[in-house]
Coordinates of C-alpha atoms (C1' of nucleotides) in Angstrom, one line a residue:
Chain A
X339 CA 52.4 124.8 136.9
X340 CA 53.3 123.3 133.6
X341 CA 56.9 123.9 132.9
X342 CA 57.8 125.0 129.4
X343 CA 58.0 122.2 126.8
X344 CA 61.7 122.3 126.6
X345 CA 64.5 123.0 129.1
X346 CA 65.9 125.7 126.9
X347 CA 62.7 127.6 127.2
X348 CA 62.7 127.2 130.9
X349 CA 66.2 128.4 131.1
X350 CA 65.5 131.3 128.8
X351 CA 62.6 132.4 130.9
X352 CA 64.7 132.2 134.1
X353 CA 67.5 134.2 132.6
X354 CA 65.2 136.9 131.4
X355 CA 63.7 137.2 134.8
X356 CA 67.2 137.3 136.4
X357 CA 68.3 140.0 134.1
X358 CA 65.1 142.0 134.5
X359 CA 65.3 141.8 138.3
X360 CA 68.9 142.7 138.4
X361 CA 70.0 139.4 139.8
X362 CA 72.2 139.3 136.8
X363 CA 73.7 142.7 136.5
X364 CA 75.2 144.4 133.5
X365 CA 78.7 143.5 132.7
X366 CA 78.5 140.5 135.0
X367 CA 80.1 137.3 133.5
X368 CA 77.8 134.4 133.3
X369 CA 79.5 131.3 134.6
X370 CA 77.8 128.5 132.7
X371 CA 78.6 125.7 135.1
X372 CA 77.4 127.7 138.1
X373 CA 74.2 129.0 136.5
X374 CA 73.4 125.6 135.1
X375 CA 73.8 123.9 138.4
X376 CA 71.6 126.5 140.1
X377 CA 68.8 125.9 137.7
X378 CA 69.3 122.2 137.9
X379 CA 70.1 121.7 134.2
X380 CA 73.1 120.9 132.1
X381 CA 75.0 123.5 130.2
X382 CA 73.7 122.6 126.8
X383 CA 70.2 124.1 127.1
X384 CA 71.8 127.0 128.9
X385 CA 74.1 127.7 126.0
X386 CA 71.2 127.6 123.6
X387 CA 69.3 130.1 125.7
X388 CA 72.3 132.3 125.9
X389 CA 72.6 132.3 122.1
X390 CA 69.1 133.6 121.9
X391 CA 69.8 136.3 124.4
X392 CA 73.0 137.2 122.5
X393 CA 71.0 137.7 119.4
X394 CA 68.7 140.0 121.3
X395 CA 71.6 142.0 122.6
X396 CA 71.0 141.2 126.2
X397 CA 74.3 139.4 126.6
X398 CA 77.6 139.8 124.9
X399 CA 79.5 136.8 123.7
X400 CA 83.2 136.5 123.1
X401 CA 84.6 133.2 121.8
X402 CA 86.4 131.3 124.5
X403 CA 85.6 134.0 126.9
X404 CA 82.0 133.3 127.5
X405 CA 78.9 135.5 128.0
X406 CA 78.5 138.6 130.0
X407 CA 75.4 140.6 130.6
X408 CA 75.4 143.4 128.1
X409 CA 76.3 146.8 129.6
X410 CA 74.7 149.6 127.7
X411 CA 76.1 153.1 127.8
X412 CA 73.8 156.0 128.0
X413 CA 74.3 156.5 124.3
X414 CA 73.2 153.0 123.7
X415 CA 70.0 153.5 125.7
X416 CA 69.2 156.7 124.0
X417 CA 69.7 155.1 120.6
X418 CA 67.5 152.2 121.4
X419 CA 64.7 154.4 122.8
X420 CA 65.0 156.6 119.7
X421 CA 64.6 153.6 117.4
X422 CA 61.7 152.4 119.5
X423 CA 60.0 155.7 119.0
X424 CA 60.5 155.6 115.3
X425 CA 59.2 152.1 115.0
X426 CA 56.4 152.3 117.5
X427 CA 55.1 155.5 115.9
X428 CA 55.0 153.7 112.6
X429 CA 53.2 150.7 114.2
X430 CA 50.7 152.9 116.1
X431 CA 49.9 154.8 112.9
X432 CA 48.7 151.6 111.3
X433 CA 47.2 150.2 114.4
X434 CA 44.9 153.2 114.9
X435 CA 43.4 152.6 111.5
X436 CA 42.8 149.0 111.8
X437 CA 42.1 148.3 115.5
X438 CA 38.9 146.5 116.3
X439 CA 36.9 147.3 119.3
X440 CA 37.9 144.1 121.0
X441 CA 41.5 144.9 120.5
X442 CA 41.1 148.4 122.0
X443 CA 39.4 146.8 125.0
X444 CA 42.3 144.6 125.4
X445 CA 44.5 147.6 125.6
X446 CA 42.2 149.2 128.2
X447 CA 42.4 146.0 130.2
X448 CA 46.1 146.0 130.2
X449 CA 46.0 149.6 131.3
X450 CA 44.0 148.6 134.3
X451 CA 46.4 145.8 135.0
X452 CA 49.2 148.3 135.1
X453 CA 47.3 150.5 137.5
X454 CA 46.4 147.6 139.7
X455 CA 50.0 146.4 139.9
X456 CA 51.1 149.9 140.7
X457 CA 48.6 150.0 143.5
X458 CA 50.0 146.8 144.9
X459 CA 53.6 148.1 144.4
X460 CA 54.2 144.9 142.4
X461 CA 57.1 146.1 140.3
X462 CA 57.6 142.9 138.3
X463 CA 53.9 142.7 137.4
X464 CA 53.8 146.4 136.6
X465 CA 56.7 146.0 134.2
X466 CA 55.1 143.0 132.6
X467 CA 51.7 144.7 132.3
X468 CA 53.2 147.8 130.9
X469 CA 54.8 145.8 128.2
X470 CA 51.6 144.0 127.4
X471 CA 49.8 147.4 127.3
X472 CA 52.2 148.8 124.7
X473 CA 52.2 145.6 122.6
X474 CA 48.4 145.3 122.7
X475 CA 48.3 148.9 121.4
X476 CA 50.6 148.1 118.5
X477 CA 49.6 144.6 117.6
X478 CA 46.5 145.6 115.6
X479 CA 48.9 147.0 113.0
X480 CA 49.2 143.5 111.7
X481 CA 52.9 143.9 111.0
X482 CA 54.6 140.8 112.6
X483 CA 58.1 141.7 111.5
X484 CA 57.8 145.2 112.9
X485 CA 56.5 143.8 116.1
X486 CA 59.4 141.4 116.2
X487 CA 62.0 144.2 115.9
X488 CA 60.2 146.3 118.5
X489 CA 60.1 143.3 120.9
X490 CA 63.8 142.9 120.5
X491 CA 64.4 146.5 121.3
X492 CA 62.4 146.2 124.5
X493 CA 64.3 143.1 125.5
X494 CA 67.6 144.8 124.9
X495 CA 67.0 147.3 127.7
X496 CA 65.5 144.9 130.2
X497 CA 68.5 145.1 132.4
X498 CA 67.9 148.8 132.9
X499 CA 64.1 148.7 133.2
X500 CA 63.6 148.1 136.9
X501 CA 65.3 151.4 137.9
X502 CA 62.7 153.3 136.2
X503 CA 59.8 151.8 138.0
X504 CA 61.5 152.2 141.4
X505 CA 60.4 155.8 141.3
X506 CA 56.9 156.5 142.5
X507 CA 56.9 159.7 140.4
X508 CA 57.6 157.7 137.3
X509 CA 55.0 155.2 138.1
X510 CA 52.4 157.9 138.4
X511 CA 53.4 159.6 135.2
X512 CA 53.3 156.3 133.4
X513 CA 49.8 155.8 134.4
X514 CA 48.6 159.2 133.5
X515 CA 50.3 159.0 130.1
X516 CA 48.9 155.6 129.4
X517 CA 45.5 157.0 130.0
X518 CA 46.0 159.7 127.4
X519 CA 47.4 157.3 125.0
X520 CA 44.4 155.0 125.5
X521 CA 42.0 157.8 124.8
X522 CA 43.8 158.8 121.6
X523 CA 43.7 155.2 120.5
X524 CA 39.9 155.1 121.1
X525 CA 39.5 158.2 119.1
X526 CA 41.8 156.9 116.4
X527 CA 43.8 160.1 116.5
X528 CA 47.0 158.9 115.0
X529 CA 48.7 162.3 115.1
X530 CA 47.9 162.8 118.7
X531 CA 48.9 159.3 119.5
X532 CA 52.3 159.9 117.9
X533 CA 52.7 163.0 119.9
X534 CA 51.9 161.2 123.1
X535 CA 54.2 158.4 122.4
X536 CA 57.0 160.8 121.8
X537 CA 56.4 162.6 125.1
X538 CA 56.1 159.2 126.8
X539 CA 59.5 158.3 125.5
X540 CA 61.0 161.6 126.3
X541 CA 60.0 161.3 129.9
X542 CA 61.4 157.8 130.1
X543 CA 64.7 159.0 128.7
X544 CA 64.9 161.9 131.0
X545 CA 64.3 159.6 134.0
X546 CA 67.0 157.3 132.6
X547 CA 69.5 160.1 132.4
X548 CA 69.1 160.7 136.1
X549 CA 69.3 157.1 137.2
X550 CA 72.1 156.0 135.0
X551 CA 75.3 155.5 137.0
X552 CA 78.5 156.7 135.5
X553 CA 79.8 154.1 133.1
X554 CA 81.7 151.4 134.9
X555 CA 85.3 150.9 134.5
X556 CA 84.9 148.4 131.7
X557 CA 85.0 149.3 128.1
X558 CA 82.5 152.0 127.4
X559 CA 80.3 151.3 124.5
X560 CA 79.4 147.7 124.6
X561 CA 76.3 146.8 122.7
X562 CA 76.6 145.3 119.3
X563 CA 80.0 144.6 118.0
X564 CA 81.3 145.2 114.6
X565 CA 81.7 141.5 114.1
X566 CA 80.4 139.7 111.1
X567 CA 76.8 139.7 112.3
X568 CA 74.3 138.5 114.7
X569 CA 71.1 139.7 115.9
X570 CA 67.9 139.5 117.7
X571 CA 65.0 137.2 118.0
X572 CA 61.6 137.0 119.2
X573 CA 61.0 136.0 122.8
X574 CA 58.4 133.7 124.1
X575 CA 55.9 133.4 126.9
X576 CA 56.8 135.1 130.1
X577 CA 55.9 131.9 131.8
X578 CA 52.5 132.2 133.4
X579 CA 52.2 131.7 137.1
X580 CA 55.3 131.2 139.0
X581 CA 55.5 134.3 141.1
X582 CA 56.8 133.6 144.6
X583 CA 60.4 133.4 144.0
X584 CA 61.6 130.8 146.5
X585 CA 64.9 130.0 144.9
X586 CA 68.1 131.5 146.2
X587 CA 69.7 134.4 144.3
X588 CA 72.0 133.9 141.4
X589 CA 75.7 133.2 141.7
X590 CA 78.7 135.5 141.3
X591 CA 79.3 139.0 142.5
X592 CA 78.1 142.1 140.7
X593 CA 81.1 141.9 138.5
X594 CA 81.4 145.6 137.9
X595 CA 83.8 146.8 140.5
Chain B
X301 CA 92.2 131.4 104.8
X302 CA 92.0 130.7 108.5
X303 CA 88.9 129.1 109.7
X304 CA 86.7 130.8 112.2
X305 CA 87.8 130.7 115.8
X306 CA 85.0 128.4 116.8
X307 CA 83.1 125.7 115.1
X308 CA 79.7 127.4 115.7
X309 CA 80.9 130.3 113.7
X310 CA 82.1 128.1 110.9
X311 CA 78.8 126.3 110.8
X312 CA 76.9 129.6 110.9
X313 CA 78.8 130.9 107.9
X314 CA 78.2 127.7 106.0
X315 CA 74.5 127.8 106.8
X316 CA 74.2 131.3 105.7
X317 CA 75.9 130.5 102.4
X318 CA 73.6 127.5 102.0
X319 CA 70.5 129.6 102.5
X320 CA 71.7 132.4 100.3
X321 CA 72.6 130.0 97.5
X322 CA 69.3 128.2 97.7
X323 CA 71.0 124.9 98.7
X324 CA 68.7 125.1 101.7
X325 CA 65.4 126.2 100.3
X326 CA 62.5 127.8 102.1
X327 CA 60.3 125.4 104.1
X328 CA 62.9 122.7 103.9
X329 CA 63.4 120.8 107.2
X330 CA 67.0 120.9 108.5
X331 CA 68.0 117.4 109.6
X332 CA 70.6 118.1 112.2
X333 CA 72.4 114.8 112.0
X334 CA 72.6 115.0 108.3
X335 CA 73.9 118.5 108.1
X336 CA 76.3 118.0 110.9
X337 CA 77.9 115.0 109.3
X338 CA 78.2 116.8 106.0
X339 CA 80.0 119.7 107.6
X340 CA 82.1 117.3 109.6
X341 CA 81.0 118.6 113.0
X342 CA 78.8 117.4 115.8
X343 CA 75.3 118.6 116.4
X344 CA 76.1 120.8 119.3
X345 CA 77.7 123.7 117.4
X346 CA 75.1 123.2 114.7
X347 CA 72.3 123.7 117.1
X348 CA 73.9 126.9 118.5
X349 CA 74.2 128.3 115.0
X350 CA 70.6 127.4 114.3
X351 CA 69.6 129.3 117.4
X352 CA 71.2 132.4 116.0
X353 CA 69.5 131.9 112.6
X354 CA 66.2 131.5 114.4
X355 CA 66.7 134.7 116.2
X356 CA 67.3 136.4 112.8
X357 CA 64.2 134.9 111.4
X358 CA 66.0 132.8 108.8
X359 CA 64.9 129.5 110.2
X360 CA 61.8 128.6 112.2
X361 CA 62.0 126.4 115.2
X362 CA 59.3 124.2 116.7
X363 CA 60.1 122.3 119.9
X364 CA 60.7 118.6 119.3
X365 CA 60.1 119.2 115.6
X366 CA 63.3 120.9 114.7
X367 CA 64.2 123.7 112.4
X368 CA 63.0 124.5 108.9
X369 CA 64.2 127.2 106.6
X370 CA 61.8 130.1 107.0
X371 CA 59.3 130.6 104.2
X372 CA 58.2 134.2 103.7
X373 CA 55.0 135.1 102.1
X374 CA 55.0 138.1 99.7
X375 CA 53.4 140.1 102.5
X376 CA 56.3 139.2 104.7
X377 CA 58.8 140.3 102.1
X378 CA 57.0 143.6 101.5
X379 CA 56.9 144.3 105.2
X380 CA 60.6 143.7 105.6
X381 CA 61.5 145.9 102.7
X382 CA 59.3 148.6 104.0
X383 CA 60.9 148.5 107.4
X384 CA 64.3 148.5 105.8
X385 CA 63.4 151.6 103.9
X386 CA 62.2 153.3 107.1
X387 CA 65.3 152.4 109.0
X388 CA 67.9 152.9 106.2
X389 CA 66.5 156.3 105.4
X390 CA 67.0 157.2 109.0
X391 CA 70.5 155.9 109.0
X392 CA 71.3 157.5 105.7
X393 CA 70.1 160.8 107.0
X394 CA 72.6 160.8 109.8
X395 CA 75.3 159.2 107.8
X396 CA 75.3 162.0 105.2
X397 CA 75.9 164.6 107.9
X398 CA 78.8 162.7 109.5
X399 CA 80.6 160.7 106.8
X400 CA 84.3 161.3 106.5
X401 CA 85.9 161.4 103.1
X402 CA 87.6 158.1 103.8
X403 CA 84.2 156.5 104.5
X404 CA 82.7 157.8 101.3
X405 CA 85.7 156.4 99.4
X406 CA 85.0 153.1 101.0
X407 CA 81.4 153.3 99.6
X408 CA 82.8 154.1 96.2
X409 CA 85.2 151.1 96.4
X410 CA 82.3 148.8 97.2
X411 CA 80.4 150.2 94.3
X412 CA 83.2 149.3 92.0
X413 CA 83.3 145.8 93.6
X414 CA 79.7 145.3 92.8
X415 CA 80.3 146.5 89.2
X416 CA 83.2 144.2 88.8
X417 CA 81.3 141.2 90.2
X418 CA 78.5 142.0 87.8
X419 CA 80.9 142.0 85.0
X420 CA 82.2 138.6 85.9
X421 CA 78.7 137.4 86.4
X422 CA 79.7 136.3 89.9
X423 CA 76.4 136.4 91.6
X424 CA 77.6 135.4 95.1
X425 CA 80.2 138.1 95.1
X426 CA 77.8 140.6 93.7
X427 CA 75.3 140.0 96.5
X428 CA 78.0 140.2 99.1
X429 CA 79.5 143.4 97.6
X430 CA 76.0 144.9 97.3
X431 CA 75.5 144.3 100.9
X432 CA 78.9 145.9 101.8
X433 CA 78.0 148.9 99.7
X434 CA 74.8 149.6 101.5
X435 CA 76.3 149.1 104.9
X436 CA 79.4 151.2 104.1
X437 CA 76.9 153.9 103.2
X438 CA 75.0 153.7 106.5
X439 CA 77.8 152.9 108.9
X440 CA 79.0 156.5 109.3
X441 CA 75.7 157.3 111.0
X442 CA 77.4 155.8 114.1
X443 CA 74.3 154.1 115.3
X444 CA 75.2 150.5 116.2
X445 CA 71.8 149.4 117.3
X446 CA 70.2 150.7 114.2
X447 CA 72.8 148.9 112.1
X448 CA 72.1 145.8 114.0
X449 CA 68.4 145.8 113.2
X450 CA 69.0 146.6 109.6
X451 CA 71.5 143.8 109.4
X452 CA 68.9 141.4 110.7
X453 CA 66.3 142.6 108.2
X454 CA 68.8 141.9 105.4
X455 CA 69.5 138.5 106.7
X456 CA 65.9 137.6 107.1
X457 CA 65.4 137.8 103.3
X458 CA 68.6 136.1 102.3
X459 CA 66.7 133.0 101.1
X460 CA 65.0 135.2 98.5
X461 CA 67.9 137.3 97.4
X462 CA 69.4 135.3 94.7
X463 CA 66.3 135.5 92.4
X464 CA 66.7 139.2 92.2
X465 CA 70.2 139.1 90.9
X466 CA 69.5 136.4 88.4
X467 CA 68.0 139.0 86.2
X468 CA 70.4 140.9 84.0
X469 CA 68.0 143.8 83.9
X470 CA 68.0 144.0 87.7
X471 CA 71.7 143.9 87.8
X472 CA 72.0 146.8 85.5
X473 CA 69.5 148.8 87.3
X474 CA 71.2 148.2 90.6
X475 CA 74.4 149.5 89.3
X476 CA 72.9 152.6 87.9
X477 CA 71.0 153.4 91.0
X478 CA 74.0 152.8 93.2
X479 CA 75.9 155.3 91.2
X480 CA 73.2 157.9 91.8
X481 CA 73.1 157.0 95.5
X482 CA 76.9 157.4 95.6
X483 CA 76.7 160.8 94.0
X484 CA 74.1 162.0 96.4
X485 CA 76.2 160.8 99.3
X486 CA 79.2 162.7 98.1
X487 CA 77.1 165.8 97.8
X488 CA 75.7 165.2 101.2
X489 CA 72.2 165.6 99.8
X490 CA 70.1 163.7 102.4
X491 CA 66.8 164.5 100.8
X492 CA 67.9 163.3 97.4
X493 CA 69.5 160.2 99.0
X494 CA 66.3 159.3 100.8
X495 CA 64.4 159.7 97.5
X496 CA 66.9 157.4 95.7
X497 CA 66.8 154.8 98.4
X498 CA 63.0 154.8 98.2
X499 CA 63.2 154.2 94.4
X500 CA 65.8 151.6 94.9
X501 CA 63.6 149.7 97.2
X502 CA 60.5 150.2 95.0
X503 CA 62.3 148.6 92.1
X504 CA 63.5 145.7 94.2
X505 CA 60.0 145.1 95.5
X506 CA 58.5 145.3 92.0
X507 CA 61.0 142.7 90.8
X508 CA 60.1 140.5 93.8
X509 CA 56.4 140.7 92.9
X510 CA 57.1 139.2 89.6
X511 CA 59.3 136.4 90.7
X512 CA 57.2 135.4 93.7
X513 CA 54.7 132.7 93.3
X514 CA 51.0 133.3 93.6
X515 CA 50.3 134.8 96.9
X516 CA 47.5 132.4 97.6
X517 CA 48.2 129.1 99.1
X518 CA 48.2 128.4 102.9
X519 CA 47.5 130.8 105.7
X520 CA 48.3 134.3 104.8
X521 CA 50.4 136.2 107.1
X522 CA 53.4 134.1 108.0
X523 CA 56.4 135.7 109.5
X524 CA 57.1 135.7 113.2
X525 CA 54.4 134.6 115.5
X526 CA 53.1 136.3 118.6
X527 CA 54.9 134.6 121.4
X528 CA 55.5 131.1 122.5
X529 CA 56.0 128.7 119.6
X530 CA 55.9 129.6 116.0
X531 CA 54.0 128.1 113.3
X532 CA 55.5 128.8 110.0
X533 CA 55.5 125.8 107.8
X534 CA 52.8 124.7 105.5
X535 CA 51.9 126.0 102.1
X536 CA 53.9 125.9 99.0
X537 CA 57.2 127.6 98.3
X538 CA 58.8 129.6 95.6
X539 CA 61.9 127.6 95.1
X540 CA 63.9 130.7 94.0
X541 CA 66.7 131.0 91.5
X542 CA 69.0 128.5 92.9
X543 CA 71.5 128.4 90.1
X544 CA 73.7 125.4 90.0
X545 CA 76.6 125.4 92.4
X546 CA 80.0 123.7 92.4
X547 CA 80.2 122.2 95.8
X548 CA 78.3 119.1 96.8
X549 CA 74.7 120.1 97.5
X550 CA 73.2 119.9 100.9
X551 CA 71.3 116.9 102.1
X552 CA 67.7 116.1 101.9
X553 CA 65.2 116.6 99.1
X554 CA 63.7 120.0 98.5
X555 CA 61.2 119.3 101.2
X556 CA 58.4 121.2 99.5
X557 CA 56.5 118.7 97.5
Chain C
dC24 C1' 112.3 145.5 140.7
dA25 C1' 109.9 145.1 136.4
dA26 C1' 109.0 142.3 132.6
dC27 C1' 108.6 137.9 130.7
dT28 C1' 107.8 133.0 130.3
dG29 C1' 106.2 128.7 131.5
dT30 C1' 102.9 126.2 134.0
dA31 C1' 98.7 125.2 136.6
dT32 C1' 93.9 126.1 136.9
dA33 C1' 89.5 127.6 135.6
dT34 C1' 86.2 128.0 132.0
dT35 C1' 84.5 127.4 127.6
dG36 C1' 83.9 124.5 123.1
dG37 C1' 82.7 120.2 121.0
dA38 C1' 81.7 115.2 120.8
dT39 C1' 79.3 111.3 122.2
dC40 C1' 75.7 108.9 124.6
dC41 C1' 71.1 108.3 126.3
dA42 C1' 66.3 109.9 127.0
dA43 C1' 62.0 112.0 125.4
dC44 C1' 59.0 113.2 121.9
dT45 C1' 57.0 112.9 117.3
dT46 C1' 55.9 110.7 113.4
dT47 C1' 55.0 106.7 110.7
dG48 C1' 53.4 102.3 109.6
dC49 C1' 51.0 98.2 110.6
dG50 C1' 47.4 95.5 112.5
dC51 C1' 43.0 95.4 114.4
dC52 C1' 38.3 96.5 114.9
dG53 C1' 34.0 98.6 113.6
Chain D
dC1106 C1' 36.9 99.5 103.2
dG1107 C1' 37.9 103.2 106.5
dG1108 C1' 39.2 104.8 111.0
dC1109 C1' 41.5 103.9 115.4
dG1110 C1' 45.2 102.4 118.4
dC1111 C1' 49.5 100.6 119.3
dA1112 C1' 54.2 99.7 118.4
dA1113 C1' 58.6 100.7 116.1
dA1114 C1' 61.7 103.9 113.9
dG1115 C1' 63.5 108.3 113.3
dT1116 C1' 64.6 112.8 115.1
dT1117 C1' 65.3 116.1 118.4
dG1118 C1' 66.5 117.4 123.5
dG1119 C1' 69.6 117.0 127.3
dA1120 C1' 73.5 115.2 130.1
dT1121 C1' 78.1 113.8 130.6
dC1122 C1' 82.7 113.5 129.2
dC1123 C1' 86.9 115.1 127.1
dA1124 C1' 89.6 118.7 124.5
dA1125 C1' 91.0 123.4 123.5
dT1126 C1' 91.7 128.0 125.0
dA1127 C1' 92.2 131.7 128.1
dT1128 C1' 93.5 133.4 132.6
dA1129 C1' 96.1 133.6 136.9
dC1130 C1' 100.2 132.7 139.2
dA1131 C1' 104.9 131.6 140.1
dG1132 C1' 109.4 131.6 139.2
dT1133 C1' 113.0 133.3 136.7
dT1134 C1' 115.9 136.5 134.3
dG1135 C1' 117.5 141.0 132.5

DNA sequence: CAACTGTATATTGGATCCAACTTTGCGCCG
DNA sequence: CGGCGCAAAGTTGGATCCAATATACAGTTG
């Protein structure tokens, strides 16, 4: 159980998991002292990790007021998904032309991993495997900057991902659609692949519309500010191993009442 | 001229300027202690600013080895420009449909600012105004996440921007093309606008090809790595324009010999 | 009674200090 | 003479401490 090489990485991983799991809910203020103590670290590496998350759009920072988990309006989510489709279609187009057999087999393997996780009702692993599936599909495009942007867009919606996989219907649909996507990839049918990705995204968006709660009292459109500028980043390893979450839940109340 | 509300912001601005001007050249290691002292701050806000730049791809971080200014291969630059075209075309498409008159006048104003800066041979201001021009053009699309991504892609190539504007030919071309773009925007001709943006980008890329060093050298595809740690360094570097500046230069040698 | 102001408290921002790691240089051995 | 290993220096990573700012709460005043 080798811990990450630096504490910031460790903290970053933990924060990602906390956001993904809902432990840190949208709009919730992140009390540095509290979180740092819970993780058994000082505030310095925590703040560096938060800066990374800020760049990814997962948390919002206001000087002297601290960080809060980003709250995305439905419009925000729709926009992010739309951008993902635009970019992933582009990536898929190139990937289908260049993918080696070994790479395609990797995609197939991830597909099985998703299925298996669904079988076990292991939501966390299903989400992770789903992500690996999609990235394995696009990686052969050999466009690192494009991948980086796509990765950021995935990260940006992490706080809203779990809802989707709570639904058994959605889980089943995801599997079926992945299979079709996989087939199109094997046959190197870029057009069909684009069509499938579009449908895949459409269904996800439709599911989101249903599960999204009415915008909380806070200011509506959060997301990126008009400020000077800041942006995203590339993540890093999802930290192998370390399942069994023993540690107690995160601090603070939901923050959105 | 009030200083930014926080020191990190101040440091971030200074670092951006230093990278843009070439004071901090690609592949150059950033000695925290040295830079911090020069700016008259401690290392903490510096490190937070560096984290932001890392997320934007302007600097590369390797645990325990520190930050270096990102070195982009020609392939990297081409990919970034290609992505920008894809995304900016999308944004422009929406912007032309929604832009208010006031917004278009803002674009026109920025166009004049670019022209005036070119007149005065004020490269720094010309680069800044050029950026404002393009963003004013796209902003009316009302897609904050898209703008955010585009902003990042601009930032990512900041270290290589100055070269372009060193050429008088390029400066003239930029102005002429901006004017055409502006006209298409006024006439809300999305198709024509897309065509012009494409050409605009093509010319920029062509100019880049000339000024970039031989593509050979170290490992090919640089840019962002998969996950975990990055490996960027190595190889040679272009050492772009980097016209003499007034203020005292940054610390350290070029770091690329 | 509402609005305002001054003060107390909670929280973030920054600086300094110490520890961990990486790199460099020297001496030793083959 | 070249390669290896160990030690010292330089640099980054993290923790603690203090300062600055925002927020909450009284008390006061119109």
